[in-house]
Tab-separated table of C-alpha atoms in Angstrom:
chain	number	residue	atom	x	y	z
C	1	ARG	CA	18.306	-89.459	51.167
C	2	GLU	CA	16.574	-85.858	51.538
C	3	PRO	CA	12.828	-86.216	51.944
C	4	LYS	CA	10.897	-85.080	48.830
C	5	SER	CA	8.853	-82.301	50.601
C	6	ARG	CA	12.218	-80.730	51.826
C	7	ARG	CA	13.219	-80.752	48.056
C	8	ARG	CA	10.070	-79.258	46.847
C	9	ARG	CA	10.375	-76.347	49.572
C	10	ARG	CA	13.983	-75.578	48.734
C	11	ARG	CA	13.066	-75.113	44.879
C	12	SER	CA	10.005	-73.062	45.640
C	13	CYS	CA	12.413	-70.714	47.482
C	14	ARG	CA	14.784	-70.544	44.632
C	15	ARG	CA	12.041	-69.725	42.226
C	16	SER	CA	10.743	-66.816	44.543
C	17	ASN	CA	13.949	-65.180	44.963
C	18	HIS	CA	14.685	-65.333	41.409
C	19	ALA	CA	11.449	-63.801	40.430
C	20	HIS	CA	11.825	-60.873	42.797
C	21	ALA	CA	15.164	-60.160	41.464
C	22	MET	CA	14.112	-59.578	37.849
C	23	SER	CA	13.481	-56.279	36.492
C	24	THR	CA	10.006	-54.861	35.574
C	25	SER	CA	10.605	-54.840	31.746
C	26	ALA	CA	11.663	-58.550	32.342
C	27	VAL	CA	8.488	-59.447	34.053
C	28	MET	CA	6.193	-57.831	31.515
C	29	GLN	CA	7.560	-59.618	28.715
C	30	ALA	CA	7.636	-62.809	30.702
C	31	ILE	CA	3.737	-62.181	31.034
C	32	ALA	CA	3.722	-61.665	27.261
C	33	ARG	CA	4.987	-65.005	26.543
C	34	PRO	CA	4.105	-67.339	29.467
C	35	CYS	CA	5.559	-70.807	29.714
C	36	VAL	CA	3.381	-73.818	31.125
C	37	HIS	CA	5.030	-76.015	33.758
C	38	ALA	CA	3.589	-78.500	35.573
C	39	ARG	CA	3.944	-78.834	39.127
C	40	VAL	CA	3.258	-82.129	41.057
C	41	ALA	CA	1.498	-81.677	44.146
C	42	PRO	CA	1.620	-84.176	46.870
C	43	ARG	CA	-0.150	-87.452	46.212
C	44	THR	CA	-3.521	-87.024	47.245
C	45	GLN	CA	-5.628	-90.114	46.538
C	46	ASN	CA	-3.020	-91.380	44.065
C	47	LYS	CA	-3.884	-88.324	41.794
C	48	ALA	CA	-1.321	-85.853	40.311
C	49	VAL	CA	-2.907	-82.134	40.100
C	50	ALA	CA	-1.350	-80.030	36.991
C	51	ARG	CA	-1.656	-76.189	37.891
C	52	ARG	CA	-0.729	-73.444	35.435
C	53	THR	CA	1.956	-71.197	36.560
C	54	VAL	CA	3.558	-68.309	34.697
C	55	VAL	CA	7.338	-67.839	35.098
C	56	ALA	CA	9.918	-65.518	33.464
C	57	ALA	CA	11.082	-66.863	29.979
C	58	VAL	CA	13.856	-64.491	29.651
C	59	SER	CA	16.549	-63.200	31.922
C	60	GLU	CA	17.372	-59.719	32.801
C	61	PRO	CA	20.159	-58.973	30.144
C	62	GLU	CA	17.928	-60.223	27.394
C	63	ALA	CA	15.321	-57.980	28.432
C	64	ALA	CA	17.535	-54.764	28.479
C	65	ALA	CA	18.646	-55.785	24.789
C	66	ALA	CA	15.105	-56.154	23.669
C	67	ASP	CA	14.385	-52.770	25.234
C	68	ALA	CA	17.052	-50.998	23.231
C	69	ASP	CA	15.835	-52.716	20.059
C	70	GLY	CA	12.468	-51.168	20.632
C	71	GLU	CA	13.930	-47.535	20.936
C	72	LYS	CA	15.788	-47.881	17.817
C	73	LYS	CA	12.603	-48.902	15.984
C	74	THR	CA	10.774	-45.734	17.369
C	75	ARG	CA	13.014	-43.375	16.220
C	76	ARG	CA	12.389	-41.494	12.799
C	77	ARG	CA	15.721	-41.713	10.500
C	78	PHE	CA	15.847	-38.687	8.011
C	79	PRO	CA	18.118	-39.312	4.941
C	80	ARG	CA	21.616	-37.899	5.277
C	81	LYS	CA	21.881	-34.692	3.351
C	82	ASN	CA	24.644	-34.070	1.033
C	83	ILE	CA	26.399	-30.847	1.961
C	84	THR	CA	28.334	-29.352	-1.117
C	85	VAL	CA	28.470	-25.709	-0.356
C	86	GLN	CA	30.483	-24.652	2.547
C	87	GLU	CA	29.413	-21.961	5.196
C	88	ASP	CA	31.813	-19.424	3.650
C	89	GLN	CA	30.596	-19.492	0.412
C	90	VAL	CA	26.884	-18.746	1.625
C	91	VAL	CA	27.042	-14.935	1.033
C	92	VAL	CA	24.323	-12.468	-0.444
C	93	GLY	CA	24.601	-12.376	-4.048
C	94	ALA	CA	26.031	-15.700	-4.515
C	95	SER	CA	24.459	-17.576	-7.275
C	96	PHE	CA	23.761	-21.736	-7.172
C	97	THR	CA	21.741	-24.275	-8.903
C	98	GLY	CA	19.459	-26.277	-6.627
C	99	LYS	CA	16.299	-28.637	-6.536
C	100	VAL	CA	12.731	-27.683	-5.294
C	101	LYS	CA	12.069	-29.960	-2.170
C	102	ARG	CA	8.765	-28.494	-0.830
C	103	ILE	CA	6.188	-26.262	-2.264
C	104	GLN	CA	3.958	-24.277	0.174
C	105	ASP	CA	1.209	-21.541	-0.300
C	106	TYR	CA	3.786	-18.633	0.249
C	107	GLY	CA	6.838	-20.032	-1.524
C	108	CYS	CA	8.991	-23.109	-2.150
C	109	PHE	CA	11.945	-24.397	-0.383
C	110	VAL	CA	15.261	-25.195	-2.592
C	111	ASP	CA	18.133	-27.441	-1.643
C	112	PHE	CA	20.935	-25.795	-3.245
C	113	GLY	CA	23.764	-27.773	-1.331
C	114	ALA	CA	24.103	-25.771	1.961
C	115	LYS	CA	22.991	-27.169	5.432
C	116	THR	CA	20.242	-25.099	5.369
C	117	ASP	CA	17.651	-25.106	2.635
C	118	GLY	CA	16.596	-21.522	1.336
C	119	LEU	CA	13.102	-20.075	0.835
C	120	VAL	CA	12.121	-18.456	-2.529
C	121	HIS	CA	9.152	-16.328	-1.603
C	122	ILE	CA	5.970	-16.312	-4.096
C	123	SER	CA	7.139	-12.702	-5.149
C	124	GLU	CA	10.517	-13.831	-6.055
C	125	LEU	CA	9.697	-16.461	-8.227
C	126	GLN	CA	9.513	-14.486	-11.397
C	127	ALA	CA	8.615	-10.966	-12.501
C	128	GLY	CA	5.059	-9.912	-12.251
C	129	PHE	CA	2.163	-11.465	-10.455
C	130	VAL	CA	1.992	-14.916	-9.163
C	131	ASP	CA	-1.274	-16.515	-8.269
C	132	LYS	CA	0.141	-20.232	-7.238
C	133	VAL	CA	3.539	-21.432	-6.710
C	134	SER	CA	2.726	-24.575	-8.283
C	135	GLU	CA	2.050	-22.816	-11.694
C	136	VAL	CA	5.739	-21.774	-11.733
C	137	VAL	CA	7.732	-24.691	-10.267
C	138	SER	CA	7.361	-28.181	-9.196
C	139	GLU	CA	8.740	-30.729	-6.883
C	140	ASP	CA	12.403	-32.055	-7.725
C	141	GLN	CA	12.637	-29.379	-10.447
C	142	GLU	CA	16.247	-27.882	-10.729
C	143	VAL	CA	16.235	-23.947	-10.628
C	144	LYS	CA	19.043	-21.244	-10.426
C	145	VAL	CA	18.540	-19.135	-7.374
C	146	TRP	CA	20.411	-16.432	-5.920
C	147	ILE	CA	20.972	-15.528	-2.178
C	148	LYS	CA	19.051	-12.382	-1.514
C	149	GLU	CA	19.136	-12.262	2.386
C	150	ILE	CA	20.490	-14.085	5.519
C	151	LYS	CA	18.905	-13.495	8.831
C	152	ASP	CA	18.827	-15.481	11.854
C	153	ASN	CA	20.304	-18.664	9.840
C	154	LYS	CA	17.234	-18.304	7.318
C	155	ILE	CA	18.261	-17.982	3.887
C	156	SER	CA	16.026	-16.010	1.408
C	157	LEU	CA	16.539	-16.798	-2.000
C	158	THR	CA	15.369	-15.329	-5.312
C	159	MET	CA	14.763	-16.696	-8.923
C	160	LYS	CA	14.793	-13.036	-10.142
C	161	GLN	CA	18.238	-12.429	-12.068
C	162	PRO	CA	19.863	-9.572	-10.240
C	163	PRO	CA	20.739	-6.494	-12.362
C	164	THR	CA	24.203	-6.187	-13.732
C	165	GLU	CA	26.530	-3.159	-13.185
C	166	GLU	CA	25.538	-1.705	-16.342
C	167	GLU	CA	22.160	-1.859	-15.597
C	168	LEU	CA	22.446	-0.523	-12.041
C	169	ALA	CA	24.565	2.504	-13.299
C	170	ALA	CA	21.693	3.256	-16.008
C	171	ALA	CA	19.125	3.135	-13.471
C	172	LYS	CA	21.292	5.311	-11.340
C	173	SER	CA	21.321	7.905	-14.144
C	174	GLU	CA	17.960	7.846	-14.954
C	175	GLN	CA	16.938	8.331	-11.352
C	176	GLU	CA	19.408	11.465	-11.056
C	177	ALA	CA	17.793	12.818	-14.307
C	178	LYS	CA	14.269	12.351	-12.869
C	179	PHE	CA	15.260	14.264	-9.812
C	180	ALA	CA	16.889	17.080	-11.654
C	181	ALA	CA	13.757	17.396	-13.654
C	182	ARG	CA	11.560	17.388	-10.533
C	183	GLN	CA	13.887	20.356	-9.222
C	184	ALA	CA	13.813	22.207	-12.369
C	185	TYR	CA	9.811	21.948	-12.500
C	186	LYS	CA	9.502	22.913	-8.818
C	187	LYS	CA	11.701	26.022	-9.530
C	188	ALA	CA	9.717	27.133	-12.335
C	189	GLN	CA	6.437	26.503	-10.258
C	190	ASP	CA	8.026	28.859	-7.866
C	191	VAL	CA	8.783	31.580	-10.099
C	192	LYS	CA	5.387	31.164	-11.860
C	193	SER	CA	3.757	31.524	-8.311
C	194	GLN	CA	5.719	34.847	-7.598
C	195	ALA	CA	4.731	36.270	-10.960
C	196	VAL	CA	1.069	35.519	-10.284
C	197	LYS	CA	1.142	37.102	-6.879
C	198	ALA	CA	2.594	40.357	-8.711
C	199	LEU	CA	-0.658	40.767	-10.890
C	200	LYS	CA	-3.527	42.701	-9.946
C	201	LYS	CA	-7.276	42.640	-10.684
C	202	GLY	CA	-8.175	44.987	-13.382
C	203	GLN	CA	-4.686	45.408	-14.542
C	204	LYS	CA	-3.994	45.941	-18.198
C	205	ILE	CA	-1.358	43.950	-19.739
C	206	GLU	CA	0.098	42.977	-23.245
C	207	GLY	CA	0.775	39.579	-23.906
C	208	GLU	CA	1.310	37.052	-26.462
C	209	VAL	CA	-1.289	34.367	-27.685
C	210	LYS	CA	0.277	31.040	-27.233
C	211	SER	CA	-2.594	28.961	-28.183
C	212	ILE	CA	-5.981	28.748	-29.392
C	213	GLN	CA	-8.749	26.273	-28.290
C	214	PRO	CA	-12.531	26.175	-29.027
C	215	PHE	CA	-13.309	27.359	-25.611
C	216	GLY	CA	-10.843	30.507	-25.923
C	217	ALA	CA	-7.342	31.445	-26.078
C	218	PHE	CA	-4.293	31.082	-23.856
C	219	VAL	CA	-2.240	34.474	-23.327
C	220	GLU	CA	1.183	34.725	-21.786
C	221	VAL	CA	0.830	37.802	-19.303
C	222	ALA	CA	4.315	36.889	-17.430
C	223	GLU	CA	7.385	34.782	-18.125
C	224	GLY	CA	5.896	31.187	-17.421
C	225	VAL	CA	2.467	32.660	-16.714
C	226	GLU	CA	-0.507	31.972	-19.006
C	227	GLY	CA	-3.981	33.259	-18.770
C	228	LEU	CA	-7.361	32.371	-20.205
C	229	VAL	CA	-9.310	34.389	-22.190
C	230	HIS	CA	-12.713	32.553	-22.426
C	231	ILE	CA	-14.909	32.867	-25.387
C	232	THR	CA	-17.362	34.759	-23.492
C	233	GLU	CA	-14.781	37.606	-22.882
C	234	LEU	CA	-13.905	38.075	-26.219
C	235	SER	CA	-17.182	39.758	-27.302
C	236	ASP	CA	-20.920	40.363	-26.181
C	237	ASP	CA	-21.757	38.389	-29.551
C	238	PHE	CA	-22.948	34.686	-29.391
C	239	ASN	CA	-21.411	31.608	-31.561
C	240	VAL	CA	-18.435	33.696	-32.163
C	241	ASN	CA	-15.077	32.158	-33.495
C	242	VAL	CA	-11.834	32.660	-31.542
C	243	GLU	CA	-9.869	32.905	-34.477
C	244	ASP	CA	-11.672	35.818	-35.585
C	245	PHE	CA	-10.327	38.039	-32.666
C	246	CYS	CA	-6.780	36.817	-32.330
C	247	LYS	CA	-4.058	34.549	-33.955
C	248	VAL	CA	-1.263	32.463	-32.332
C	249	GLY	CA	1.885	34.781	-32.066
C	250	GLU	CA	-0.324	37.843	-31.864
C	251	LYS	CA	0.367	40.747	-29.210
C	252	VAL	CA	-2.940	41.538	-27.572
C	253	THR	CA	-4.021	43.522	-24.511
C	254	VAL	CA	-5.777	42.078	-22.115
C	255	THR	CA	-7.444	42.866	-18.508
C	256	VAL	CA	-7.033	40.672	-15.398
C	257	ILE	CA	-10.646	39.914	-14.060
C	258	GLY	CA	-9.765	37.214	-11.599
C	259	ILE	CA	-6.809	35.414	-9.795
C	260	GLU	CA	-7.678	31.675	-8.536
C	261	GLY	CA	-4.399	30.173	-7.336
C	262	ALA	CA	-2.321	29.846	-10.015
C	263	LYS	CA	-5.217	30.312	-12.656
C	264	VAL	CA	-5.422	33.712	-14.170
C	265	LYS	CA	-8.660	34.733	-15.792
C	266	LEU	CA	-8.379	37.382	-18.790
C	267	SER	CA	-10.726	39.324	-20.769
C	268	MET	CA	-10.409	41.210	-24.055
C	269	LYS	CA	-13.774	43.350	-23.918
C	270	GLU	CA	-13.935	46.755	-23.169
C	271	LYS	CA	-15.353	47.326	-19.893
C	272	LEU	CA	-17.177	50.576	-18.845
C	273	ASP	CA	-15.364	52.597	-16.076
C	274	LEU	CA	-18.131	53.813	-13.889
C	275	SER	CA	-15.878	55.874	-11.659
C	276	GLU	CA	-14.894	57.814	-14.843
C	277	MET	CA	-18.507	58.330	-15.613
C	278	ASN	CA	-19.264	59.584	-12.419
C	279	ALA	CA	-16.567	62.098	-12.278
C	280	GLU	CA	-17.370	63.558	-15.383
C	281	ALA	CA	-21.274	63.845	-14.213
C	282	GLN	CA	-19.801	65.742	-11.070
C	283	SER	CA	-17.868	68.240	-13.235
C	284	VAL	CA	-20.716	68.868	-15.603
C	285	VAL	CA	-23.593	69.226	-12.948
C	286	ASP	CA	-23.555	71.875	-10.366
C	287	ASN	CA	-23.397	70.923	-6.635
C	288	SER	CA	-27.347	71.859	-6.622
C	289	ALA	CA	-28.499	69.843	-9.690
C	290	SER	CA	-30.210	66.662	-9.183
C	291	ALA	CA	-29.825	63.512	-11.161
C	292	LEU	CA	-32.927	64.272	-13.025
C	293	GLU	CA	-31.830	67.802	-14.285
C	294	TYR	CA	-28.607	66.069	-15.376
C	295	ALA	CA	-30.593	63.607	-17.424
C	296	PHE	CA	-32.557	66.323	-18.902
C	297	LYS	CA	-29.399	68.213	-19.839
C	298	LYS	CA	-27.866	65.225	-21.201
C	299	LYS	CA	-30.929	64.862	-23.681
C	300	GLY	CA	-30.657	68.601	-24.549
C	301	ILE	CA	-33.941	69.507	-22.495
C	302	SER	CA	-33.851	72.988	-20.975
C	303	ALA	CA	-36.466	74.948	-19.145
C	304	ASP	CA	-36.876	77.456	-22.221
C	305	MET	CA	-38.500	74.707	-24.023
C	306	PHE	CA	-41.344	74.725	-21.844
C	307	PRO	CA	-44.450	77.387	-22.287
C	308	LYS	CA	-44.393	80.272	-19.765
C	309	GLY	CA	-48.380	79.782	-18.995
C	310	SER	CA	-47.584	76.755	-17.104
C	311	ALA	CA	-45.034	78.549	-14.781
C	312	ALA	CA	-47.416	81.236	-14.016
C	313	ALA	CA	-50.209	78.837	-13.078
C	314	ALA	CA	-47.668	77.332	-10.707
C	315	ALA	CA	-46.614	80.570	-9.386
C	316	PRO	CA	-49.891	81.409	-7.275
C	317	ALA	CA	-49.763	78.202	-5.307
C	318	PRO	CA	-47.606	79.471	-2.246
C	319	ALA	CA	-50.038	82.440	-1.973
C	320	ALA	CA	-52.905	80.211	-1.478
C	321	GLU	CA	-51.316	78.448	1.251
C	322	ALA	CA	-51.238	81.965	3.101
C	323	PRO	CA	-55.021	81.911	4.307
C	324	LYS	CA	-54.657	78.321	5.730
C	325	GLN	CA	-51.851	79.352	7.787
C	326	ALA	CA	-53.886	82.296	8.945
C	327	ALA	CA	-56.991	80.349	9.853
C	328	PRO	CA	-55.699	78.737	13.011
C	329	ALA	CA	-54.455	82.341	14.336
C	330	ALA	CA	-57.811	83.924	13.805
C	331	ALA	CA	-59.658	81.140	15.598
C	332	ALA	CA	-57.323	81.460	18.490
C	333	ALA	CA	-57.881	85.226	18.761
C	334	ALA	CA	-61.667	84.796	18.814
C	335	ALA	CA	-61.405	82.340	21.654
């Protein structure tokens, strides 16, 4: 029979070889679930010593299966999405009925059956201003949406119903009418500008009174050009009434007193022409006449109206100056 000590050595060698062959994961699990075995040491003083040993409780195939189960548990599983809309049906302008899945500050995501959920921006929830998305929609609410744009596999939706063909045609015709009105207004302004440039300051024009206001009257001086006759340019009097001087539709003669851009200032007062007065004065007065003589003649004063004594008293004055001029000559001769 084989000695007992040799059998113990053979068993310990088999245990060590088996422990080295195990994988790291198996060893860790074995440490987590230890088993206690009693190993009988050689008899010493007729006493058996029990020692605690940690051995592997599972084999290598069992450890691999446990690792696979752990990986499966850590994975996050999402519910499978029910796709009812094919990719060829996802085009701009198509309408679908979907359900609101998530709400954000900038909009909400709607699942309408496609592979990718669409975003309804806060500005596309309804017509007008929207303060909060939650005030318009809520989660799991069914809404009708239209595809507005598709870019980089991102779908933009809108809850505003797009206009029909009739509405588009009406909007187009309205836009064309506005454009034609702007062109006509621009043409009229060009004609008015050319007519204003033809006016000169001081020019007298006959025009028609178009309207009367508390501050004055508007008179048409050219085609499409109206000038203002301010109430102060109607008369030199105070607290006058505009209707006392002109009526709507009446023909009046006005004078251009100022032009500022497209604004024309007019006057109905008779202005004194100083140039004509100067010409008249030059024709009446001789070249040697002074302004004082002209004033006397305008008042009817002449030299015959003054007494002759005054003229005689004034005559000797030049003779009196002769001795004064001779005095310096006599002094020079005496020297």
